[in-house]
CSV table of C-alpha atoms and ligand atoms in Angstrom, one decimal:
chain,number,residue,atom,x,y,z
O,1054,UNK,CA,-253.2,16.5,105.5
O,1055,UNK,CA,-254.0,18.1,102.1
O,1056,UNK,CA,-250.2,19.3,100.2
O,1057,UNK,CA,-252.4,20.3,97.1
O,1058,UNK,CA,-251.2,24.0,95.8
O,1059,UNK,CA,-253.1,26.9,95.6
O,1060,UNK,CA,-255.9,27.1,92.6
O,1061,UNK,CA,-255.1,30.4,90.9
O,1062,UNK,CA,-257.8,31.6,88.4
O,1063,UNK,CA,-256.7,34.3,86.0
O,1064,UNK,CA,-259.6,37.2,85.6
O,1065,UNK,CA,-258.2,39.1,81.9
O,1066,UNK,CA,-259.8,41.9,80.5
O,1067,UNK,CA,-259.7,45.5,79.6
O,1068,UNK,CA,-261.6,46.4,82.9
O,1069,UNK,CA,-261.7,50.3,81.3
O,1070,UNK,CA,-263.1,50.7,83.9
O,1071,UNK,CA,-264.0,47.7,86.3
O,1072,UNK,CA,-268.1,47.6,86.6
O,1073,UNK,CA,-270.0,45.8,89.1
O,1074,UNK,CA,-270.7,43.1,86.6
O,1075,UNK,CA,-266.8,42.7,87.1
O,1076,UNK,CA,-267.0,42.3,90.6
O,1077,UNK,CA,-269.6,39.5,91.3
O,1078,UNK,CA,-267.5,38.0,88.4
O,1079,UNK,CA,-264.4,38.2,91.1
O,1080,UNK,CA,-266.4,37.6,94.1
O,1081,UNK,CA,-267.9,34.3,92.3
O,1082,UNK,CA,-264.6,33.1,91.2
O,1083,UNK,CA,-263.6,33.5,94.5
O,1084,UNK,CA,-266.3,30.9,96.1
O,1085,UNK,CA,-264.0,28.2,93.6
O,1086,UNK,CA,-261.0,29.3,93.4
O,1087,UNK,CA,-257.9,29.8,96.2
O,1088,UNK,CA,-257.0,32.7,94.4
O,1089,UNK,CA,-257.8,35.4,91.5
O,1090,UNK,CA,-255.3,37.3,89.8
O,1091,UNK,CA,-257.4,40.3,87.8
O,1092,UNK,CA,-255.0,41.0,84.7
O,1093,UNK,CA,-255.3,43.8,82.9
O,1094,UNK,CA,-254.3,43.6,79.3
O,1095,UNK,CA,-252.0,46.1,78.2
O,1096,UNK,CA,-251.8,45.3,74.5
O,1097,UNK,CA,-255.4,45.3,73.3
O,1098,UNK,CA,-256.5,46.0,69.9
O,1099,UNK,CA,-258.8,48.6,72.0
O,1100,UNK,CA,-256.5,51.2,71.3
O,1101,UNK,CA,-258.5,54.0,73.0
O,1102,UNK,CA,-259.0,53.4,76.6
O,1103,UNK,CA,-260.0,56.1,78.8
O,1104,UNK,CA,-258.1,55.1,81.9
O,1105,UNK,CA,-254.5,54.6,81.6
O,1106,UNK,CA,-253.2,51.2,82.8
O,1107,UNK,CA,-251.6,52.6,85.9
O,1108,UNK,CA,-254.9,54.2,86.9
O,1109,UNK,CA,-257.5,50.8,86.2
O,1110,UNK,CA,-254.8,49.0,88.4
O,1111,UNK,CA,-255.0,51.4,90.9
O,1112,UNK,CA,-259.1,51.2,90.8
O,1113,UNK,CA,-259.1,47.5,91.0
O,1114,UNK,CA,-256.4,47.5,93.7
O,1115,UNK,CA,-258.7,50.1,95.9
O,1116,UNK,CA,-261.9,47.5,94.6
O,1117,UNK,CA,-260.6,44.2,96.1
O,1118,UNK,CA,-258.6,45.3,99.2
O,1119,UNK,CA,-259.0,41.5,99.6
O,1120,UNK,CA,-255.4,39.4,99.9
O,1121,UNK,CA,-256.7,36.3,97.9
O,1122,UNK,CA,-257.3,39.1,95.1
O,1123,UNK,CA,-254.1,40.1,93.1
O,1124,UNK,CA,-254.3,42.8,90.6
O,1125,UNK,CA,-251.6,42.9,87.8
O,1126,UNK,CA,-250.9,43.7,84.3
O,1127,UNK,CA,-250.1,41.5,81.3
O,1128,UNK,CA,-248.2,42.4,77.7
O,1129,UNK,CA,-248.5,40.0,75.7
O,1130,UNK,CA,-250.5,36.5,75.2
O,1131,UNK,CA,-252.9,35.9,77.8
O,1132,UNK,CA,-252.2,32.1,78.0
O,1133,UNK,CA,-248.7,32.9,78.2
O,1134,UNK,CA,-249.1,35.0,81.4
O,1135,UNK,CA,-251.3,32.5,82.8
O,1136,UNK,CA,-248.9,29.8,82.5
O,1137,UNK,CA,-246.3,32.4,83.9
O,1138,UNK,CA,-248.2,32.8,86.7
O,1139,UNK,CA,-248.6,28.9,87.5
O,1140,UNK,CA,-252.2,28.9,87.0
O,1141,UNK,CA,-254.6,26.3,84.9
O,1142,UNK,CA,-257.5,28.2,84.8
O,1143,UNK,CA,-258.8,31.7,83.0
O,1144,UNK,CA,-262.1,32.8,84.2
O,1145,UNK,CA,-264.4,34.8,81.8
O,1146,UNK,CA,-267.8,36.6,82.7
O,1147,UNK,CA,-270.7,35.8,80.2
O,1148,UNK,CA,-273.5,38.2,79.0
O,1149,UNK,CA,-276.3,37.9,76.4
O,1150,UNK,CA,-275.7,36.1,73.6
O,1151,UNK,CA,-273.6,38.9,71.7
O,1152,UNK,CA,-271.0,37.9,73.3
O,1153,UNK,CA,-271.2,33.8,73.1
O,1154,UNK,CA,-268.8,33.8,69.5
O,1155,UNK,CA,-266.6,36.2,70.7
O,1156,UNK,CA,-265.5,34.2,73.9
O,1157,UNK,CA,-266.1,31.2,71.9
O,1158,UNK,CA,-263.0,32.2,69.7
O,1159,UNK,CA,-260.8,33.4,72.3
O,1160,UNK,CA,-261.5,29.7,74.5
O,1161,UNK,CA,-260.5,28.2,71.3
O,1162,UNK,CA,-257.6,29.8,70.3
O,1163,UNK,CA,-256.1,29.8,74.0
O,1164,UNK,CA,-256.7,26.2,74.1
O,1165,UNK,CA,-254.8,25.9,71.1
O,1166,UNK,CA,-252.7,27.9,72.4
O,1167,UNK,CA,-252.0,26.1,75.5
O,1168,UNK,CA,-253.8,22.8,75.6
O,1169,UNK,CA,-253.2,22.9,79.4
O,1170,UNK,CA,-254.8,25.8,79.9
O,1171,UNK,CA,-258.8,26.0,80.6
O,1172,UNK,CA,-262.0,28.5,80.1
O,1173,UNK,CA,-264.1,28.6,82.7
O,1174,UNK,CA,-266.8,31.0,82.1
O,1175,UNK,CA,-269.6,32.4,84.7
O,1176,UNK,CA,-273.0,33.7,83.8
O,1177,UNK,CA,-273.2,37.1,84.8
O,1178,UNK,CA,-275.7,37.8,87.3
O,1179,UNK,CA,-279.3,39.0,85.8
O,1180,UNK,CA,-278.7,42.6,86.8
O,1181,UNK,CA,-275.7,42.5,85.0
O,1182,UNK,CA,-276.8,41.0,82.0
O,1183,UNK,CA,-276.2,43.9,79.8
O,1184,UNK,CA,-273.6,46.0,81.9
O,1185,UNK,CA,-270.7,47.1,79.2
O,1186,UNK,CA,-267.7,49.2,80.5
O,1187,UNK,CA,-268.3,50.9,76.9
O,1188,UNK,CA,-272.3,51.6,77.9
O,1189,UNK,CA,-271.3,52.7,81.2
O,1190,UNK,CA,-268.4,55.3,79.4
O,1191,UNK,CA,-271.7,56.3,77.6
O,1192,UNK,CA,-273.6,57.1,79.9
O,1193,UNK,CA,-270.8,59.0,82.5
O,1194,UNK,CA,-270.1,60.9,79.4
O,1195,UNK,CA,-274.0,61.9,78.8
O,1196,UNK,CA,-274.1,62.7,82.3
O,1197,UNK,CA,-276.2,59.8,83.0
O,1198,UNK,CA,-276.8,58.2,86.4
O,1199,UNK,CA,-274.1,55.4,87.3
O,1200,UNK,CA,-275.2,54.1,90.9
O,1201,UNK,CA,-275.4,50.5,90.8
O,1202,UNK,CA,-273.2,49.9,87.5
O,1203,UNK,CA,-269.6,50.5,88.8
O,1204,UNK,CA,-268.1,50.5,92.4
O,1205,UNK,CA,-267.8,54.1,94.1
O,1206,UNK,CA,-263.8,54.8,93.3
O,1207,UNK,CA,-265.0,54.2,89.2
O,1208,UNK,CA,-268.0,56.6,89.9
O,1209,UNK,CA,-265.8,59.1,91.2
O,1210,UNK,CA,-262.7,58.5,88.5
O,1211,UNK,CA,-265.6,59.1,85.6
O,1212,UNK,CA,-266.9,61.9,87.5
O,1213,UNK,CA,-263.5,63.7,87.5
O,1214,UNK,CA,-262.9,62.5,83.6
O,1215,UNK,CA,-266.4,63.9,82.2
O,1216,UNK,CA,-267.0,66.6,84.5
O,1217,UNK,CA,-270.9,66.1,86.9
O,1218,UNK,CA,-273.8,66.9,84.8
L,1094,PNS,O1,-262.3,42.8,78.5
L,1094,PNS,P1,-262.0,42.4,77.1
L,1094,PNS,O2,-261.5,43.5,76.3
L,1094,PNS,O3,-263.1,41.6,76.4
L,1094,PNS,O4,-260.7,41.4,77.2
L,1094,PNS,C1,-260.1,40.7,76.1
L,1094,PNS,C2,-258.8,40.1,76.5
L,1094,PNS,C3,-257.9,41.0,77.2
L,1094,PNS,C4,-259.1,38.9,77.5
L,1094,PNS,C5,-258.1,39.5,75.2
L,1094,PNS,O5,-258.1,40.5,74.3
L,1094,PNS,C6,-256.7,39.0,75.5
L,1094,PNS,O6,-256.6,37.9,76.1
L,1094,PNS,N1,-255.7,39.7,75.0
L,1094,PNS,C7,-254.3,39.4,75.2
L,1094,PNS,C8,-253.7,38.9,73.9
L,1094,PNS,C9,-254.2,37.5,73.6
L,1094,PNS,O7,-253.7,36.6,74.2
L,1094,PNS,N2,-255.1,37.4,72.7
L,1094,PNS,C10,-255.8,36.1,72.5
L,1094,PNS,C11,-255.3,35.3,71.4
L,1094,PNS,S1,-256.7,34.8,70.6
């Protein structure tokens, strides 16, 4: 019989707000790992989001209803919350090559961070390949069409916040 714990993959970002590109991201991670915790950063040099905290917790939580899907915030360095948490891993979504130096970076300086640590990064899906949360504020704000970038509780949270065009 198999003692072997739990694999927890930790899924950081902004997530303001979560976009489908997002959530094949999760529901990938989830074909590898036991478990994902989605972490929202709270102390990002982004400093202005258009959903509060609370309320991008709240739209991941009603996202993944799923139990091997745990939705949390984190202040502080990523790695250290990771390590917190009793996890190895930190999964990160990849999209054309802007944003290849970027990640690069951040793997680097985590694993200097925290040796023990590892990046594990997933191609986005092709429909997703140049999904932003910052084009899809763009667009809601424009009054542009958002079916098919963002799940339906993000559609109707930008709906409230930009008014329906
Ligand atoms: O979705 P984003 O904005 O690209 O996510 C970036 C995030 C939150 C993963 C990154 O900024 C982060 O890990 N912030 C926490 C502070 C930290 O650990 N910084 C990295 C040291 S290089």
């Amino acid at each position: 019989m198999s003692t072997r714990s739990p694999q927890i993959a930790v899924y950081p970002g902004s997530f303001d707000p979560i976009t489908n590109g997002h959530v094949d991201i999760v529901n990938r991670s989830l074909a590898i790992f036991d478990q994902v915790v989605l972490a929202v950063a709270e102390n990002l040099r982004k400093t202005t989001s258009l959903f509060s905290v609370e309320e991008r917790l709240e739209q991941a939580r009603a996202v993944f209803p799923d139990p091997r899907v745990e939705v949390d915030s984190f202040h502080g360095l990523l790695v250290d919350y990771v390590v917190r948490r009793g996890a190895r891993v930190v999964v990160r979504g990849l999209r054309a090559l802007a944003d290849f130096e970027y990640e690069f970076q951040l793997a680097h300086m985590n694993r200097r961070l925290a040796p023990s640590v590892e990046t594990v990064f997933l191609m986005t899906g092709d429909k997703d390949f140049f999904l932003s949360s910052s084009l899809v504020k763009e667009v809601a704000s424009l009054g542009g069409d958002l079916t098919g970038l963002v799940p339906e509780v993000v559609r109707t949270a930008l709906h409230a916040r930009f008014g329906r065009k």
